Amino acid sequence: MKKILVVGSLNMDCVVETPHIPQAGETVSGRTVSFIPGGKGANQAYTAGRLGGRVKMLGAVGRDDFGQALRDNLREAGVDMSEIYVLEKESTGQAFITIDDTGENSIIVIPGANGALTPELIRQNEEDLIQMIEKSDIVVMQLEIPLETVLYVKELAASLHKFIIIDPAPALSNIPDDFWKGIDYIKPNETELSILTGKHMKTHEEIIDGARIMLEKGVKNVIVTLGGKGCMLVNHDLEQLFEAPRVKAVDTTAAGDCFTAAFALALAEGNSCFEAIVFGQAASSIAVTRKGAQTSIPTREEVMSAIK
Ligand code: RIB
């Protein structure tokens, strides 16, 4: 099986369940508060590991209880964490998440150690980094660490002819056009695609046009996730809608991370892109029926039985 390297963020999620998400100036009474392992990078590494992948993660936490808990959780999923920096002067990243009765969420992230995962830090061991990328087959990244780091690792990975998957979340509007060249897959949702392209999009045609803008920038394949409506694969040869399994969502946190990682894992196992999308959709459709980020990630058996 091919090896996956996830480069990205680790956060401890502080999750508050509330009847509705407060508007500016409003105070509401929440029901529960819980601390749950999260962070887009860690969620992806955890998912790929839990589903049986050979996964390594490059990221950073602080030397604190949250950082320890996050590393323990990844270890349980079988993720190789030899490249997780434990920083003395930084706190572990945190995400403050409110979830309302419809399962919608709003998130504020305090980057902490994630923000310190700079090119300067990882360049101190550039030889190790190059070796790490050389030994990997698929490199998966998101945008919750400094953009310069994502740009730097992507260039290295591309120069070593690695398969590159970018989950452009949280989306940024200031990504240089050059970045997209040679990326095998990106997986934005509709909002992220709007931010990346600077174009408002709602209809199928607008979404396909948006995906085509990304293809023109050099991305080989775009998978736009559409929530309960499924996802759209667009490349130079086709545009195809994959309907999502019907489920009752209670919490969409990490559903996108779960999809990306399960998709990457299925590709690592030699499946076709179509099969990998179906696997990713099955995994994320289970994740949305459960609360929390890493607490919502299914086992391989659960995903296989959902596909059947
Ligand atoms: O994608 C979900 C993740 O976003 C959460 O786990 C939270 O940590 C934020 O990074």
GROMACS .gro file of C-alpha atoms and ligand atoms in nm:
model
  318
    1MET     CA    1   0.000   0.000   0.000
    2LYS     CA    2   0.118   0.351  -0.080
    3LYS     CA    3   0.229   0.574   0.206
    4ILE     CA    4   0.047   0.894   0.297
    5LEU     CA    5   0.212   1.201   0.447
    6VAL     CA    6  -0.029   1.452   0.605
    7VAL     CA    7   0.114   1.798   0.665
    8GLY     CA    8  -0.110   2.022   0.870
    9SER     CA    9  -0.273   2.139   1.190
   10LEU     CA   10  -0.359   1.979   1.522
   11ASN     CA   11  -0.619   2.145   1.747
   12MET     CA   12  -0.797   2.059   2.064
   13ASP     CA   13  -1.161   2.139   1.985
   14CYS     CA   14  -1.365   2.302   2.263
   15VAL     CA   15  -1.716   2.215   2.150
   16VAL     CA   16  -2.028   2.385   2.285
   17GLU     CA   17  -2.372   2.252   2.194
   18THR     CA   18  -2.629   2.527   2.183
   19PRO     CA   19  -2.987   2.563   2.053
   20HIS     CA   20  -2.867   2.827   1.808
   21ILE     CA   21  -2.538   2.997   1.727
   22PRO     CA   22  -2.535   3.343   1.891
   23GLN     CA   23  -2.546   3.650   1.671
   24ALA     CA   24  -2.322   3.951   1.741
   25GLY     CA   25  -2.414   4.094   2.080
   26GLU     CA   26  -2.633   3.797   2.177
   27THR     CA   27  -2.583   3.565   2.475
   28VAL     CA   28  -2.728   3.214   2.466
   29SER     CA   29  -2.724   2.929   2.716
   30GLY     CA   30  -2.529   2.634   2.584
   31ARG     CA   31  -2.608   2.277   2.686
   32THR     CA   32  -2.275   2.096   2.699
   33VAL     CA   33  -1.906   2.162   2.656
   34SER     CA   34  -1.652   1.895   2.555
   35PHE     CA   35  -1.288   1.878   2.455
   36ILE     CA   36  -1.240   1.665   2.144
   37PRO     CA   37  -0.924   1.599   1.935
   38GLY     CA   38  -0.943   1.793   1.610
   39GLY     CA   39  -0.754   2.014   1.367
   40LYS     CA   40  -0.792   1.963   0.994
   41GLY     CA   41  -0.453   1.797   0.948
   42ALA     CA   42  -0.486   1.573   1.251
   43ASN     CA   43  -0.842   1.477   1.156
   44GLN     CA   44  -0.715   1.366   0.816
   45ALA     CA   45  -0.416   1.175   0.956
   46TYR     CA   46  -0.641   1.012   1.216
   47THR     CA   47  -0.898   0.909   0.955
   48ALA     CA   48  -0.643   0.760   0.715
   49GLY     CA   49  -0.476   0.577   1.005
   50ARG     CA   50  -0.800   0.449   1.156
   51LEU     CA   51  -0.911   0.319   0.818
   52GLY     CA   52  -0.592   0.115   0.788
   53GLY     CA   53  -0.350   0.345   0.602
   54ARG     CA   54   0.026   0.384   0.640
   55VAL     CA   55   0.028   0.743   0.755
   56LYS     CA   56   0.283   0.990   0.883
   57MET     CA   57   0.201   1.338   1.007
   58LEU     CA   58   0.413   1.653   1.002
   59GLY     CA   59   0.274   1.916   1.238
   60ALA     CA   60   0.334   2.095   1.567
   61VAL     CA   61   0.185   2.103   1.915
   62GLY     CA   62   0.286   2.269   2.241
   63ARG     CA   63   0.436   2.081   2.534
   64ASP     CA   64   0.104   2.077   2.720
   65ASP     CA   65  -0.185   1.845   2.807
   66PHE     CA   66  -0.379   1.919   2.489
   67GLY     CA   67  -0.075   1.840   2.275
   68GLN     CA   68  -0.022   1.514   2.463
   69ALA     CA   69  -0.388   1.414   2.425
   70LEU     CA   70  -0.377   1.486   2.050
   71ARG     CA   71  -0.062   1.281   2.005
   72ASP     CA   72  -0.208   0.994   2.210
   73ASN     CA   73  -0.516   0.988   1.991
   74LEU     CA   74  -0.316   0.982   1.667
   75ARG     CA   75  -0.095   0.707   1.807
   76GLU     CA   76  -0.405   0.496   1.877
   77ALA     CA   77  -0.501   0.533   1.510
   78GLY     CA   78  -0.158   0.404   1.409
   79VAL     CA   79  -0.023   0.735   1.278
   80ASP     CA   80   0.356   0.775   1.271
   81MET     CA   81   0.420   1.091   1.468
   82SER     CA   82   0.797   1.107   1.460
   83GLU     CA   83   0.768   1.437   1.269
   84ILE     CA   84   0.534   1.614   1.508
   85TYR     CA   85   0.722   1.899   1.668
   86VAL     CA   86   0.659   1.950   2.038
   87LEU     CA   87   0.732   2.319   2.088
   88GLU     CA   88   0.835   2.458   2.428
   89LYS     CA   89   0.723   2.817   2.374
   90GLU     CA   90   0.389   2.760   2.200
   91SER     CA   91   0.053   2.631   2.316
   92THR     CA   92  -0.127   2.360   2.125
   93GLY     CA   93  -0.376   2.496   1.871
   94GLN     CA   94  -0.736   2.525   1.984
   95ALA     CA   95  -1.066   2.552   1.802
   96PHE     CA   96  -1.377   2.694   1.968
   97ILE     CA   97  -1.676   2.532   1.802
   98THR     CA   98  -2.045   2.599   1.853
   99ILE     CA   99  -2.293   2.346   1.717
  100ASP     CA  100  -2.660   2.423   1.689
  101ASP     CA  101  -2.962   2.194   1.686
  102THR     CA  102  -2.948   2.157   1.307
  103GLY     CA  103  -2.587   2.031   1.320
  104GLU     CA  104  -2.447   2.352   1.170
  105ASN     CA  105  -2.131   2.484   1.328
  106SER     CA  106  -1.920   2.795   1.358
  107ILE     CA  107  -1.549   2.772   1.441
  108ILE     CA  108  -1.286   3.011   1.575
  109VAL     CA  109  -0.932   2.874   1.559
  110ILE     CA  110  -0.642   2.990   1.777
  111PRO     CA  111  -0.347   2.852   1.578
  112GLY     CA  112  -0.088   2.834   1.860
  113ALA     CA  113   0.183   2.584   1.762
  114ASN     CA  114   0.028   2.536   1.417
  115GLY     CA  115   0.124   2.895   1.339
  116ALA     CA  116   0.483   2.819   1.436
  117LEU     CA  117   0.516   2.540   1.178
  118THR     CA  118   0.701   2.780   0.949
  119PRO     CA  119   0.934   2.702   0.659
  120GLU     CA  120   1.218   2.830   0.882
  121LEU     CA  121   1.135   2.568   1.145
  122ILE     CA  122   1.110   2.272   0.911
  123ARG     CA  123   1.404   2.389   0.697
  124GLN     CA  124   1.626   2.335   1.001
  125ASN     CA  125   1.590   1.964   0.917
  126GLU     CA  126   1.552   1.999   0.542
  127GLU     CA  127   1.732   1.673   0.472
  128ASP     CA  128   1.486   1.488   0.698
  129LEU     CA  129   1.196   1.660   0.528
  130ILE     CA  130   1.318   1.566   0.181
  131GLN     CA  131   1.368   1.207   0.291
  132MET     CA  132   1.025   1.202   0.450
  133ILE     CA  133   0.863   1.323   0.129
  134GLU     CA  134   1.075   1.084  -0.079
  135LYS     CA  135   0.951   0.794   0.130
  136SER     CA  136   0.586   0.900   0.089
  137ASP     CA  137   0.367   0.846  -0.215
  138ILE     CA  138   0.076   1.080  -0.146
  139VAL     CA  139   0.110   1.418   0.026
  140VAL     CA  140  -0.209   1.562   0.177
  141MET     CA  141  -0.230   1.922   0.299
  142GLN     CA  142  -0.487   2.178   0.412
  143LEU     CA  143  -0.449   2.551   0.479
  144GLU     CA  144  -0.459   2.567   0.860
  145ILE     CA  145  -0.082   2.611   0.894
  146PRO     CA  146   0.116   2.908   0.753
  147LEU     CA  147   0.056   2.940   0.379
  148GLU     CA  148   0.433   2.973   0.316
  149THR     CA  149   0.480   2.627   0.466
  150VAL     CA  150   0.214   2.477   0.242
  151LEU     CA  151   0.374   2.648  -0.061
  152TYR     CA  152   0.719   2.524   0.039
  153VAL     CA  153   0.618   2.161   0.105
  154LYS     CA  154   0.408   2.151  -0.211
  155GLU     CA  155   0.706   2.267  -0.420
  156LEU     CA  156   0.927   2.000  -0.265
  157ALA     CA  157   0.662   1.732  -0.315
  158ALA     CA  158   0.605   1.838  -0.677
  159SER     CA  159   0.979   1.839  -0.748
  160LEU     CA  160   0.990   1.481  -0.616
  161HIS     CA  161   0.694   1.386  -0.840
  162LYS     CA  162   0.466   1.298  -0.550
  163PHE     CA  163   0.089   1.271  -0.575
  164ILE     CA  164  -0.051   1.585  -0.413
  165ILE     CA  165  -0.397   1.635  -0.261
  166ILE     CA  166  -0.490   1.976  -0.121
  167ASP     CA  167  -0.798   2.037   0.091
  168PRO     CA  168  -0.812   2.418   0.058
  169ALA     CA  169  -0.967   2.479   0.398
  170PRO     CA  170  -0.991   2.731   0.547
  171ALA     CA  171  -0.996   2.893   0.202
  172LEU     CA  172  -0.772   3.192   0.134
  173SER     CA  173  -0.802   3.444  -0.145
  174ASN     CA  174  -0.430   3.528  -0.162
  175ILE     CA  175  -0.286   3.202  -0.292
  176PRO     CA  176  -0.039   3.262  -0.578
  177ASP     CA  177  -0.155   3.117  -0.911
  178ASP     CA  178   0.167   2.916  -0.944
  179PHE     CA  179   0.077   2.710  -0.640
  180TRP     CA  180  -0.193   2.515  -0.821
  181LYS     CA  181   0.033   2.377  -1.093
  182GLY     CA  182   0.089   2.004  -1.066
  183ILE     CA  183  -0.163   1.942  -0.786
  184ASP     CA  184  -0.346   1.615  -0.851
  185TYR     CA  185  -0.665   1.686  -0.656
  186ILE     CA  186  -0.819   1.973  -0.467
  187LYS     CA  187  -1.134   1.926  -0.262
  188PRO     CA  188  -1.304   2.258  -0.188
  189ASN     CA  189  -1.665   2.292  -0.079
  190GLU     CA  190  -1.881   2.548  -0.263
  191THR     CA  191  -1.787   2.832  -0.029
  192GLU     CA  192  -1.418   2.755  -0.050
  193LEU     CA  193  -1.435   2.737  -0.429
  194SER     CA  194  -1.603   3.080  -0.431
  195ILE     CA  195  -1.323   3.226  -0.219
  196LEU     CA  196  -1.050   3.063  -0.432
  197THR     CA  197  -1.197   3.188  -0.759
  198GLY     CA  198  -1.341   3.517  -0.637
  199LYS     CA  199  -1.672   3.420  -0.801
  200HIS     CA  200  -2.009   3.370  -0.638
  201MET     CA  201  -2.147   3.027  -0.722
  202LYS     CA  202  -2.470   2.848  -0.644
  203THR     CA  203  -2.590   2.663  -0.954
  204HIS     CA  204  -2.434   2.346  -1.094
  205GLU     CA  205  -2.314   2.540  -1.399
  206GLU     CA  206  -2.148   2.806  -1.181
  207ILE     CA  207  -1.977   2.537  -0.973
  208ILE     CA  208  -1.846   2.364  -1.285
  209ASP     CA  209  -1.723   2.699  -1.420
  210GLY     CA  210  -1.549   2.762  -1.086
  211ALA     CA  211  -1.384   2.421  -1.097
  212ARG     CA  212  -1.271   2.491  -1.453
  213ILE     CA  213  -1.100   2.811  -1.334
  214MET     CA  214  -0.895   2.593  -1.098
  215LEU     CA  215  -0.816   2.350  -1.382
  216GLU     CA  216  -0.690   2.645  -1.586
  217LYS     CA  217  -0.460   2.737  -1.298
  218GLY     CA  218  -0.301   2.391  -1.326
  219VAL     CA  219  -0.494   2.161  -1.089
  220LYS     CA  220  -0.557   1.822  -1.253
  221ASN     CA  221  -0.885   1.731  -1.076
  222VAL     CA  222  -1.133   1.925  -0.866
  223ILE     CA  223  -1.379   1.757  -0.631
  224VAL     CA  224  -1.633   2.009  -0.506
  225THR     CA  225  -1.820   1.880  -0.203
  226LEU     CA  226  -2.184   1.986  -0.189
  227GLY     CA  227  -2.291   1.871   0.158
  228GLY     CA  228  -2.600   1.650   0.147
  229LYS     CA  229  -2.615   1.686  -0.232
  230GLY     CA  230  -2.293   1.487  -0.281
  231CYS     CA  231  -1.990   1.603  -0.474
  232MET     CA  232  -1.889   1.701  -0.824
  233LEU     CA  233  -1.573   1.572  -0.992
  234VAL     CA  234  -1.444   1.801  -1.266
  235ASN     CA  235  -1.133   1.744  -1.479
  236HIS     CA  236  -1.033   1.803  -1.839
  237ASP     CA  237  -1.225   1.494  -1.953
  238LEU     CA  238  -1.544   1.492  -1.749
  239GLU     CA  239  -1.775   1.648  -1.500
  240GLN     CA  240  -1.966   1.405  -1.285
  241LEU     CA  241  -2.200   1.435  -0.989
  242PHE     CA  242  -2.176   1.172  -0.714
  243GLU     CA  243  -2.490   1.174  -0.501
  244ALA     CA  244  -2.435   1.148  -0.125
  245PRO     CA  245  -2.580   0.865   0.083
  246ARG     CA  246  -2.890   0.991   0.264
  247VAL     CA  247  -2.831   1.028   0.638
  248LYS     CA  248  -2.951   1.247   0.924
  249ALA     CA  249  -2.661   1.480   1.001
  250VAL     CA  250  -2.612   1.580   1.364
  251ASP     CA  251  -2.267   1.742   1.337
  252THR     CA  252  -2.076   1.820   1.018
  253THR     CA  253  -1.745   1.898   1.196
  254ALA     CA  254  -1.457   1.716   1.022
  255ALA     CA  255  -1.684   1.561   0.757
  256GLY     CA  256  -1.471   1.723   0.484
  257ASP     CA  257  -1.150   1.607   0.653
  258CYS     CA  258  -1.292   1.256   0.675
  259PHE     CA  259  -1.382   1.260   0.304
  260THR     CA  260  -1.038   1.384   0.196
  261ALA     CA  261  -0.849   1.130   0.403
  262ALA     CA  262  -1.070   0.834   0.316
  263PHE     CA  263  -1.042   0.933  -0.051
  264ALA     CA  264  -0.661   0.953  -0.022
  265LEU     CA  265  -0.649   0.617   0.155
  266ALA     CA  266  -0.860   0.448  -0.113
  267LEU     CA  267  -0.627   0.586  -0.381
  268ALA     CA  268  -0.327   0.466  -0.177
  269GLU     CA  269  -0.478   0.118  -0.186
  270GLY     CA  270  -0.488   0.128  -0.566
  271ASN     CA  271  -0.857   0.208  -0.617
  272SER     CA  272  -0.979   0.425  -0.904
  273CYS     CA  273  -1.078   0.786  -0.845
  274PHE     CA  274  -1.448   0.690  -0.874
  275GLU     CA  275  -1.411   0.412  -0.616
  276ALA     CA  276  -1.216   0.646  -0.389
  277ILE     CA  277  -1.493   0.907  -0.405
  278VAL     CA  278  -1.753   0.646  -0.311
  279PHE     CA  279  -1.533   0.533  -0.019
  280GLY     CA  280  -1.482   0.894   0.093
  281GLN     CA  281  -1.854   0.966   0.073
  282ALA     CA  282  -1.940   0.654   0.272
  283ALA     CA  283  -1.691   0.749   0.545
  284SER     CA  284  -1.803   1.111   0.570
  285SER     CA  285  -2.172   1.019   0.561
  286ILE     CA  286  -2.112   0.819   0.880
  287ALA     CA  287  -1.902   1.097   1.036
  288VAL     CA  288  -2.187   1.352   1.008
  289THR     CA  289  -2.416   1.125   1.209
  290ARG     CA  290  -2.180   1.149   1.509
  291LYS     CA  291  -2.064   1.431   1.728
  292GLY     CA  292  -1.716   1.580   1.727
  293ALA     CA  293  -1.416   1.569   1.496
  294GLN     CA  294  -1.200   1.260   1.557
  295THR     CA  295  -1.474   1.106   1.772
  296SER     CA  296  -1.695   1.088   1.461
  297ILE     CA  297  -1.454   0.897   1.235
  298PRO     CA  298  -1.581   0.549   1.144
  299THR     CA  299  -1.391   0.222   1.137
  300ARG     CA  300  -1.309   0.049   0.811
  301GLU     CA  301  -1.575  -0.216   0.881
  302GLU     CA  302  -1.840   0.052   0.919
  303VAL     CA  303  -1.739   0.215   0.592
  304MET     CA  304  -1.738  -0.115   0.404
  305SER     CA  305  -2.079  -0.206   0.537
  306ALA     CA  306  -2.214   0.141   0.439
  307ILE     CA  307  -2.086   0.086   0.084
  308LYS     CA  308  -2.261  -0.252   0.061
  309RIB     O1  309  -1.240   2.065   0.989
  309RIB     C1  310  -1.277   2.056   1.124
  309RIB     C2  311  -1.169   2.114   1.210
  309RIB     O2  312  -1.157   2.250   1.184
  309RIB     C3  313  -1.196   2.103   1.357
  309RIB     O3  314  -1.156   1.981   1.414
  309RIB     C4  315  -1.127   2.225   1.413
  309RIB     O4  316  -1.012   2.194   1.484
  309RIB     C5  317  -1.093   2.311   1.293
  309RIB     O5  318  -0.963   2.308   1.266
   0.00000   0.00000   0.00000
